[in-house]
mmCIF file of C-alpha atoms in Angstrom:
data_model
loop_
_atom_site.group_PDB
_atom_site.id
_atom_site.type_symbol
_atom_site.label_atom_id
_atom_site.label_comp_id
_atom_site.label_asym_id
_atom_site.label_seq_id
_atom_site.Cartn_x
_atom_site.Cartn_y
_atom_site.Cartn_z
ATOM 1 C CA UNK A 1 69.493 -47.153 15.420
ATOM 2 C CA UNK A 2 71.099 -50.101 13.671
ATOM 3 C CA UNK A 3 74.209 -50.127 11.495
ATOM 4 C CA UNK A 4 73.682 -52.435 8.536
ATOM 5 C CA UNK A 5 75.527 -53.498 5.401
ATOM 6 C CA UNK A 6 74.269 -52.039 2.147
ATOM 7 C CA UNK A 7 73.584 -55.465 0.601
ATOM 8 C CA UNK A 8 70.703 -55.858 3.078
ATOM 9 C CA UNK A 9 68.954 -52.682 1.860
ATOM 10 C CA UNK A 10 66.949 -51.916 -1.253
ATOM 11 C CA UNK A 11 66.817 -48.173 -1.858
ATOM 12 C CA UNK A 12 64.138 -46.361 -3.831
ATOM 13 C CA UNK A 13 65.108 -45.235 -7.323
ATOM 14 C CA UNK A 14 63.009 -42.052 -7.026
ATOM 15 C CA UNK A 15 61.742 -40.041 -4.071
ATOM 16 C CA UNK A 16 58.496 -38.116 -4.225
ATOM 17 C CA UNK A 17 58.464 -34.482 -3.152
ATOM 18 C CA UNK A 18 56.700 -35.574 0.051
ATOM 19 C CA UNK A 19 59.494 -38.068 0.797
ATOM 20 C CA UNK A 20 62.141 -35.427 0.090
ATOM 21 C CA UNK A 21 60.420 -32.976 2.457
ATOM 22 C CA UNK A 22 60.043 -35.731 5.099
ATOM 23 C CA UNK A 23 63.798 -36.383 4.966
ATOM 24 C CA UNK A 24 64.586 -32.665 5.245
ATOM 25 C CA UNK A 25 62.124 -32.289 8.123
ATOM 26 C CA UNK A 26 63.695 -35.202 9.977
ATOM 27 C CA UNK A 27 67.210 -33.816 9.435
ATOM 28 C CA UNK A 28 66.096 -30.354 10.614
ATOM 29 C CA UNK A 29 64.889 -31.874 13.898
ATOM 30 C CA UNK A 30 67.868 -34.252 14.127
ATOM 31 C CA UNK A 31 70.463 -31.449 13.967
ATOM 32 C CA UNK A 32 68.648 -29.488 16.671
ATOM 33 C CA UNK A 33 66.341 -27.186 14.687
ATOM 34 C CA UNK A 34 68.971 -24.632 13.669
ATOM 35 C CA UNK A 35 67.729 -21.038 13.528
ATOM 36 C CA UNK A 36 69.174 -20.565 10.047
ATOM 37 C CA UNK A 37 67.153 -23.525 8.733
ATOM 38 C CA UNK A 38 68.291 -26.835 7.316
ATOM 39 C CA UNK A 39 69.119 -25.421 3.876
ATOM 40 C CA UNK A 40 71.788 -23.141 5.333
ATOM 41 C CA UNK A 41 73.031 -25.425 8.110
ATOM 42 C CA UNK A 42 73.138 -28.676 6.099
ATOM 43 C CA UNK A 43 72.556 -27.990 2.402
ATOM 44 C CA UNK A 44 71.181 -31.024 0.595
ATOM 45 C CA UNK A 45 70.837 -31.911 -3.048
ATOM 46 C CA UNK A 46 68.388 -34.460 -4.437
ATOM 47 C CA UNK A 47 70.197 -36.970 -6.654
ATOM 48 C CA UNK A 48 69.198 -40.166 -8.414
ATOM 49 C CA UNK A 49 72.675 -41.555 -9.128
ATOM 50 C CA UNK A 50 72.408 -45.333 -8.444
ATOM 51 C CA UNK A 51 69.481 -44.630 -6.077
ATOM 52 C CA UNK A 52 67.517 -41.605 -4.896
ATOM 53 C CA UNK A 53 68.866 -39.646 -1.932
ATOM 54 C CA UNK A 54 69.143 -36.270 -0.278
ATOM 55 C CA UNK A 55 72.905 -35.798 -0.422
ATOM 56 C CA UNK A 56 75.042 -33.373 1.575
ATOM 57 C CA UNK A 57 76.867 -30.832 -0.524
ATOM 58 C CA UNK A 58 80.564 -31.723 -0.352
ATOM 59 C CA UNK A 59 81.783 -28.277 0.710
ATOM 60 C CA UNK A 60 79.848 -28.487 3.999
ATOM 61 C CA UNK A 61 81.018 -31.428 6.117
ATOM 62 C CA UNK A 62 78.636 -32.400 8.892
ATOM 63 C CA UNK A 63 80.224 -34.572 11.571
ATOM 64 C CA UNK A 64 78.150 -37.022 13.615
ATOM 65 C CA UNK A 65 79.266 -39.122 16.581
ATOM 66 C CA UNK A 66 82.610 -37.333 16.743
ATOM 67 C CA UNK A 67 84.318 -38.846 13.721
ATOM 68 C CA UNK A 68 81.676 -39.853 11.164
ATOM 69 C CA UNK A 69 80.811 -37.629 8.203
ATOM 70 C CA UNK A 70 77.176 -37.427 7.106
ATOM 71 C CA UNK A 71 76.832 -38.139 3.361
ATOM 72 C CA UNK A 72 73.120 -38.594 2.662
ATOM 73 C CA UNK A 73 69.694 -39.643 3.859
ATOM 74 C CA UNK A 74 67.303 -41.801 1.881
ATOM 75 C CA UNK A 75 64.351 -44.168 2.143
ATOM 76 C CA UNK A 76 64.290 -47.894 1.385
ATOM 77 C CA UNK A 77 61.619 -49.746 -0.567
ATOM 78 C CA UNK A 78 60.332 -50.864 2.869
ATOM 79 C CA UNK A 79 59.941 -47.155 3.808
ATOM 80 C CA UNK A 80 62.794 -47.148 6.318
ATOM 81 C CA UNK A 81 64.753 -43.937 6.807
ATOM 82 C CA UNK A 82 68.482 -44.540 6.285
ATOM 83 C CA UNK A 83 71.510 -42.329 6.962
ATOM 84 C CA UNK A 84 74.674 -42.898 4.910
ATOM 85 C CA UNK A 85 77.945 -41.783 6.483
ATOM 86 C CA UNK A 86 81.695 -42.205 6.194
ATOM 87 C CA UNK A 87 83.322 -43.723 9.268
ATOM 88 C CA UNK A 88 86.765 -42.862 10.687
ATOM 89 C CA UNK A 89 88.317 -45.135 8.010
ATOM 90 C CA UNK A 90 86.373 -43.399 5.163
ATOM 91 C CA UNK A 91 84.253 -46.520 4.722
ATOM 92 C CA UNK A 92 80.625 -45.897 3.725
ATOM 93 C CA UNK A 93 78.212 -47.211 6.366
ATOM 94 C CA UNK A 94 74.440 -47.065 6.717
ATOM 95 C CA UNK A 95 72.190 -46.727 9.728
ATOM 96 C CA UNK A 96 68.525 -47.620 9.654
ATOM 97 C CA UNK A 97 66.618 -45.270 11.935
ATOM 98 C CA UNK A 98 63.852 -46.463 14.206
ATOM 99 C CA UNK A 99 60.339 -45.084 13.899
ATOM 100 C CA UNK A 100 60.834 -43.165 17.175
ATOM 101 C CA UNK A 101 64.000 -41.529 15.823
ATOM 102 C CA UNK A 102 62.187 -40.483 12.656
ATOM 103 C CA UNK A 103 59.011 -39.224 14.356
ATOM 104 C CA UNK A 104 60.664 -37.529 17.305
ATOM 105 C CA UNK A 105 63.859 -36.489 15.541
ATOM 106 C CA UNK A 106 66.066 -37.958 18.282
ATOM 107 C CA UNK A 107 69.775 -37.266 18.024
ATOM 108 C CA UNK A 108 72.196 -40.141 17.648
#
């Protein structure tokens, strides 16, 4: 997984239903296949503000890597899966996931 600056990415303006389901499926596997399902464990909302994304509902904070807060997942124009998160300094960062991470649902 690579951390990258947002100026190097071009996000899609709209996500198809298939792309939205693919993101939710990846996140379901990524968080360890919770018994209650992804919608209860990590509720997401599809938004198209600035670009299309599956955004975490603010009331439910999901922490990754100890001190980073998951914000959203999306897909670039080059069909790369990207995770947006706030770091320990509340700075928005992005990670481009490898094909193995997307297909296998590896944790990071």
